[in-house]
PDB file of C-alpha atoms in Angstrom:
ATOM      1  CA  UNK A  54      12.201 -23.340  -1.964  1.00 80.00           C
ATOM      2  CA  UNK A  55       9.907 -21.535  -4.754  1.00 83.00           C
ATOM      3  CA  UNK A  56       8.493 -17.996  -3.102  1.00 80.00           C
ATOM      4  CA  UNK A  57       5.989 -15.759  -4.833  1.00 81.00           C
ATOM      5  CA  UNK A  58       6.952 -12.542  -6.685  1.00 77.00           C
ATOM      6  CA  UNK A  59       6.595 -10.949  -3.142  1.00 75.00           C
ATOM      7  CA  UNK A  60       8.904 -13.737  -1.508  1.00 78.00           C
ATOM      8  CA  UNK A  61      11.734 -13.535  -4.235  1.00 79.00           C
ATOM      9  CA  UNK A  62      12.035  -9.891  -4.012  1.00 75.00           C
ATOM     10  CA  UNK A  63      12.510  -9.954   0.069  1.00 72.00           C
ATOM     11  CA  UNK A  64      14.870 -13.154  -0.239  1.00 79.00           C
ATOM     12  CA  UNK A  65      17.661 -11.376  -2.453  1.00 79.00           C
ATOM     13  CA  UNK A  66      20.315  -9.214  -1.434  1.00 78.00           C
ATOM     14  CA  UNK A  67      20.149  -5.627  -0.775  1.00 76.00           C
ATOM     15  CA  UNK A  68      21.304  -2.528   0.366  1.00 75.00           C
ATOM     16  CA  UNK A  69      20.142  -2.495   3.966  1.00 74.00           C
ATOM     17  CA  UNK A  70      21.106  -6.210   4.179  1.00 77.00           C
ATOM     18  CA  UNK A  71      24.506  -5.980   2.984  1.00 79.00           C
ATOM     19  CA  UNK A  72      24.875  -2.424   5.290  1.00 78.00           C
ATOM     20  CA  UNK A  73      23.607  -4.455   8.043  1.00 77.00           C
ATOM     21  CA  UNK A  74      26.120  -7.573   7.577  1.00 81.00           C
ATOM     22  CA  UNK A  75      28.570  -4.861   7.293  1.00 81.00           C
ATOM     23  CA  UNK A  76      27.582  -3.516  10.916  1.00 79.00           C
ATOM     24  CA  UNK A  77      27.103  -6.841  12.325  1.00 80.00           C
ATOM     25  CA  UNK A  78      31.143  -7.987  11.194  1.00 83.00           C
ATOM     26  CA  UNK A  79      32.641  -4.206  12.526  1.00 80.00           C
ATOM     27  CA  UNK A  80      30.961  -5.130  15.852  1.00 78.00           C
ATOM     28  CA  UNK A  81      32.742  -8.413  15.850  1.00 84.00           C
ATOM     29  CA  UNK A  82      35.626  -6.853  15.617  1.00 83.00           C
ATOM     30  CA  UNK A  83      38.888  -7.026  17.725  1.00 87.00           C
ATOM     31  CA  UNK A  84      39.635  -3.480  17.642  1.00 85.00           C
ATOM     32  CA  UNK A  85      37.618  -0.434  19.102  1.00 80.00           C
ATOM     33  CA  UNK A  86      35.279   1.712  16.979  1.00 76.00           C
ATOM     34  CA  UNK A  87      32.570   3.820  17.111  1.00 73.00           C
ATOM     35  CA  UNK A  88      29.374   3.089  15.168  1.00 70.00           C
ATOM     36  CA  UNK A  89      28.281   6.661  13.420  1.00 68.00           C
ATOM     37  CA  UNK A  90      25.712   5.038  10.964  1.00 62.00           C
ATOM     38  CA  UNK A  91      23.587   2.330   9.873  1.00 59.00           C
ATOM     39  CA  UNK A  92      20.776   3.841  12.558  1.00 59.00           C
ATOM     40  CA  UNK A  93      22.846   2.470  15.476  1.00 60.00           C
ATOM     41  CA  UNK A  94      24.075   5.228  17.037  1.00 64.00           C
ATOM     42  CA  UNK A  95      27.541   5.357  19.417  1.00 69.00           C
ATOM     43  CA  UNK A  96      26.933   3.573  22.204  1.00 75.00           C
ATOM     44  CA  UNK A  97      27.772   5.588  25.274  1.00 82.00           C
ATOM     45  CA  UNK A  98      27.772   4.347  28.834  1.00 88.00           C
ATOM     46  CA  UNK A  99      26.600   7.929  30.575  1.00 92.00           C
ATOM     47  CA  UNK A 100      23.416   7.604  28.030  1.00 88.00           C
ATOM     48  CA  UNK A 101      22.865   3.711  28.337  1.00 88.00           C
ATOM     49  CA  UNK A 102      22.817   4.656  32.752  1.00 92.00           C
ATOM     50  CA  UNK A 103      20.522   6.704  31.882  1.00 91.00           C
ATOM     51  CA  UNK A 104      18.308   4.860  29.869  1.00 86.00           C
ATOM     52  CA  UNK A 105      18.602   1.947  32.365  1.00 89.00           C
ATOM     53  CA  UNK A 106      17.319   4.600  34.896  1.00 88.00           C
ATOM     54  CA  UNK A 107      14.184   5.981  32.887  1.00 82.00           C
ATOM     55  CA  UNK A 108      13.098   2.550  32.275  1.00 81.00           C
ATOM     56  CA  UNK A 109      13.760   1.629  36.020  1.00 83.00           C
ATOM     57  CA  UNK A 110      11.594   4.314  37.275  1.00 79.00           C
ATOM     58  CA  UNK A 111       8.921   3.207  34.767  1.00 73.00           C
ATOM     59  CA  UNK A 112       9.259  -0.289  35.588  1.00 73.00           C
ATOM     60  CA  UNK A 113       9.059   0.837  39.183  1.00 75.00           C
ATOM     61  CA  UNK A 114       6.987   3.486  39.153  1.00 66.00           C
ATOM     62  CA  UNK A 115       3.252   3.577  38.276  1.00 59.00           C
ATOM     63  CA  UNK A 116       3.401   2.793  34.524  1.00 56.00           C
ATOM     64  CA  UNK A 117       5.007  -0.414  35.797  1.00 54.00           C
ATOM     65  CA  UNK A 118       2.425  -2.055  36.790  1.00 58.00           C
ATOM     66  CA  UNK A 119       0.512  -1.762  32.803  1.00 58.00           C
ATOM     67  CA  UNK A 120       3.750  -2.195  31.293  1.00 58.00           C
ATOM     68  CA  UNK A 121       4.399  -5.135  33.248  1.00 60.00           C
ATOM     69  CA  UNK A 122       0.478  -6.283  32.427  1.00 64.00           C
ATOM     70  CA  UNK A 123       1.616  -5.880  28.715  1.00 61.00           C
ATOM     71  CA  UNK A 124       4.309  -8.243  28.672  1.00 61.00           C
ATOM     72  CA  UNK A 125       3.266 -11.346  26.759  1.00 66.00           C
ATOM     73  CA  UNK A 126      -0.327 -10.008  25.647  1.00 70.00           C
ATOM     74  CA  UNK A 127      -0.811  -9.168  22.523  1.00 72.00           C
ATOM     75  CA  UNK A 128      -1.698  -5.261  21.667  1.00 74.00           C
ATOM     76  CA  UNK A 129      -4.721  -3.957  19.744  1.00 78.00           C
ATOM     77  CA  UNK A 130      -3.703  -4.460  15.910  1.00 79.00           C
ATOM     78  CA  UNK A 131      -3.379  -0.698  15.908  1.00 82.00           C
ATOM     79  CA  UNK A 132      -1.001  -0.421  18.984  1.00 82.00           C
ATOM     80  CA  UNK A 133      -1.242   0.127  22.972  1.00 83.00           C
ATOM     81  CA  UNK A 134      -4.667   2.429  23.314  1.00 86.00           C
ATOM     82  CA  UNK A 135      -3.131   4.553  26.354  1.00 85.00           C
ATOM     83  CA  UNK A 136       0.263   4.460  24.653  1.00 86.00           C
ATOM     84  CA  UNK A 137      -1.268   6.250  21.704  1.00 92.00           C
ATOM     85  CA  UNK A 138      -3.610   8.613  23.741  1.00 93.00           C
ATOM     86  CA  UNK A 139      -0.273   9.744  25.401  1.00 92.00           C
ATOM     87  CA  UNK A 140       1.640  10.073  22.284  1.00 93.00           C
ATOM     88  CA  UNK A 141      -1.291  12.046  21.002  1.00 96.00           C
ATOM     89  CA  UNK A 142      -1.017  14.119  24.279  1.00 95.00           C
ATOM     90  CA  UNK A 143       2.383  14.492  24.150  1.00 94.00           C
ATOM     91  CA  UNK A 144       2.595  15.894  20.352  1.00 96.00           C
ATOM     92  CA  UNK A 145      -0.551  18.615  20.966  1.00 97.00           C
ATOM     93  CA  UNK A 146       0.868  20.139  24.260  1.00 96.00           C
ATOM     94  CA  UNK A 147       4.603  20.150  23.045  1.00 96.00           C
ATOM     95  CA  UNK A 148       3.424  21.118  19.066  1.00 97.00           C
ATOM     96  CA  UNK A 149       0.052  22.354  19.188  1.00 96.00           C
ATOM     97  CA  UNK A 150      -0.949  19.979  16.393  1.00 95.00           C
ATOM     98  CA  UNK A 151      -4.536  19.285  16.771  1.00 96.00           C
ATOM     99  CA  UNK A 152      -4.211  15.503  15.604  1.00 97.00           C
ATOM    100  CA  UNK A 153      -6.246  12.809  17.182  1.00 97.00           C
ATOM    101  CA  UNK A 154      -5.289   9.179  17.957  1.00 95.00           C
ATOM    102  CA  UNK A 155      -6.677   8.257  13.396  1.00 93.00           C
ATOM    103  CA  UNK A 156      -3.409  10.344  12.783  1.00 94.00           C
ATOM    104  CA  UNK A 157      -1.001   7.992  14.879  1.00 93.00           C
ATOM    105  CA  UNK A 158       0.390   4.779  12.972  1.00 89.00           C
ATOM    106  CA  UNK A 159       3.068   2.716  15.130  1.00 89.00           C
ATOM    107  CA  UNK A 160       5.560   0.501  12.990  1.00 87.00           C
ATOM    108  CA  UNK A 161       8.326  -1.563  14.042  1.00 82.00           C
ATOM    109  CA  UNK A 162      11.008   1.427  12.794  1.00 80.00           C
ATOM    110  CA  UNK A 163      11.128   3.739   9.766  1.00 79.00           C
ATOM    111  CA  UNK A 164      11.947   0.876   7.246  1.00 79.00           C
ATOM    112  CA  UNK A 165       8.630  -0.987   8.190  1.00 83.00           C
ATOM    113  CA  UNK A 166       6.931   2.721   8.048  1.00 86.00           C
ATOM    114  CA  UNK A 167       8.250   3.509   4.804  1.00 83.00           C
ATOM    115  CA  UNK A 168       7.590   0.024   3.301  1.00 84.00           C
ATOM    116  CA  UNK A 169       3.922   1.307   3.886  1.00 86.00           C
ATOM    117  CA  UNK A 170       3.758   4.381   2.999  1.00 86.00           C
ATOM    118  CA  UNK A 171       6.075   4.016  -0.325  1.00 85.00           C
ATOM    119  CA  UNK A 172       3.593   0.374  -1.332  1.00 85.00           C
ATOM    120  CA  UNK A 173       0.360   2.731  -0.778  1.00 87.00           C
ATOM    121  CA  UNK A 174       1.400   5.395  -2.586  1.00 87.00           C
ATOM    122  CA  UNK A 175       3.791   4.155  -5.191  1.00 86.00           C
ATOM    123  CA  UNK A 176       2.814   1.284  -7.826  1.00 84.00           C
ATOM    124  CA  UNK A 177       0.351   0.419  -9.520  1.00 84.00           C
ATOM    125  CA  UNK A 178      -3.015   1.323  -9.105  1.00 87.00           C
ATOM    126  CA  UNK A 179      -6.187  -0.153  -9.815  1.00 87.00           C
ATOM    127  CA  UNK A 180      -7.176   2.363 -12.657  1.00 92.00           C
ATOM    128  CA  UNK A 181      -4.064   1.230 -14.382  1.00 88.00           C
ATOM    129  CA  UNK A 182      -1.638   4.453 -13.312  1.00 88.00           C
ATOM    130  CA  UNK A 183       1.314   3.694 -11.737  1.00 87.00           C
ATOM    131  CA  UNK A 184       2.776   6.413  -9.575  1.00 87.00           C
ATOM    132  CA  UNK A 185       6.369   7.218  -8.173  1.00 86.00           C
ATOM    133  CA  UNK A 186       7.400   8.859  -5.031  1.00 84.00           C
ATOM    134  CA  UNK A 187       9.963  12.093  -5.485  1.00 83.00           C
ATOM    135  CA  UNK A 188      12.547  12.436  -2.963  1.00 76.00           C
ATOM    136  CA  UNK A 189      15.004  15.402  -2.773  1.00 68.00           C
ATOM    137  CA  UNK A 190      17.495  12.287  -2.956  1.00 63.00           C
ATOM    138  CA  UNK A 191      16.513   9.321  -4.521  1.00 54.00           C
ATOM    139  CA  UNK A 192      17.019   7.914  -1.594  1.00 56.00           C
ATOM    140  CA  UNK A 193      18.644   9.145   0.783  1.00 63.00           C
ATOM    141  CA  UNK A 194      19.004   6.174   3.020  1.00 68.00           C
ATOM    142  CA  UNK A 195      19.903   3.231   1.315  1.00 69.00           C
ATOM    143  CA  UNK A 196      17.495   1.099   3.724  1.00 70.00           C
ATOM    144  CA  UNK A 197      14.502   3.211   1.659  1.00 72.00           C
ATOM    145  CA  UNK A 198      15.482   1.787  -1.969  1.00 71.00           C
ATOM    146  CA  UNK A 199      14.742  -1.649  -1.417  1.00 72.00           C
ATOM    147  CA  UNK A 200      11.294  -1.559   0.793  1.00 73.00           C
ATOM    148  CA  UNK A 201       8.733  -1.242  -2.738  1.00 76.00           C
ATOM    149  CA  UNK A 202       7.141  -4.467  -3.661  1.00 78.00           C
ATOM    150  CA  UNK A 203       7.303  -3.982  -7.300  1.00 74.00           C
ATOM    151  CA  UNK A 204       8.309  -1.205  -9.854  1.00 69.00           C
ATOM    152  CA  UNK A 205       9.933   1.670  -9.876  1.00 72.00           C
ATOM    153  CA  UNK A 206       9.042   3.590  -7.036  1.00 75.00           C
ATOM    154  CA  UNK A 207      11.634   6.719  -6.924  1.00 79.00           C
ATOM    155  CA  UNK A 208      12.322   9.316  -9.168  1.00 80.00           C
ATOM    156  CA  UNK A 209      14.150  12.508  -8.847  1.00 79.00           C
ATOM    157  CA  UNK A 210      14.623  15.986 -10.663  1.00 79.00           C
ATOM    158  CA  UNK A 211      17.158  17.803 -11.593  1.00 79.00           C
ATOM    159  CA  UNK A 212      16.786  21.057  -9.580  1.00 78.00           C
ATOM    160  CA  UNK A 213      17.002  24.612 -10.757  1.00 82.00           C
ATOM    161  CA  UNK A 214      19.227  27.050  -8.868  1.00 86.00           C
ATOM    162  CA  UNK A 215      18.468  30.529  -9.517  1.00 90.00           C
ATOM    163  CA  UNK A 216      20.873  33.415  -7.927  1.00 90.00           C
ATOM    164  CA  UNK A 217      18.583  35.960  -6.367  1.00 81.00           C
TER     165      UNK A 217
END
């Protein structure tokens, strides 16, 4: 099949992918183990009972009812309007932020986050600059290196250690 530019660069291999294949085979596996990376954490039955609870109670309780209603419908392009207002609730009473619900951006996990944030302000720009992102590690999480659409997005810098 002939993809774009944008196609080719999400159709070959890379580090998340292969880390994720790697994931996917342990968990087939015929021995026991314990998942301590990749973003899935250990999966432990007292905290999966009581997830199962939490989300019974909601289910249940009287978010049910508009979580139930959201099944199948499709959000507002920017998310769930009360689900934000809470979240913006939640994050001023526990943090004392200030923000307002123009500061809250839901993604589908950090990879889909960062693919936004490192395309809008890495690359090229219209007035012909084109901008990296620094990271203290270049990156630190191997899903991170692979989510630009073009260029080089990354660069690091040597640090300087000074003995005080």
């Amino acid at each position: 099949m002939n993809f774009s530019n944008f196609g080719q660069k999400f159709i070959q291999p890379s580090g998340i992918s292969q880390l994720m294949d790697d994931l996917g085979d342990a968990l087939k596996s015929e021995q026991p183990i314990n998942m301590l990376g990749g973003g899935n954490p250990a999966r432990i039955d007292a905290v999966n009972r009581a997830f199962l609870a939490v989300y019974k109670s909601l289910a249940e309780g009287e978010l049910g009812s508009t979580a139930i209603e959201n099944i199948g419908n499709y959000s507002n392009p920017k998310g769930d309007a009360k689900f934000i207002d809470a979240l913006v609730d939640f994050l001023n009473r526990h943090y004392d932020w200030g923000i307002t619900k123009d500061h809250i951006a839901l993604t589908n996990g950090s990879q889909n986050a960062f693919f936004y944030l490192f395309d809008l302000f890495g690359g090229k720009f219209a007035d012909g600059k084109d901008k990296s992102i620094l990271l203290p590690l270049a990156p630190e999480y191997i899903g991170y290196s692979d989510v630009h659409i073009a260029g080089k997005h990354f660069v690091a810098v040597k640090p300087i250690i000074e003995d005080s």
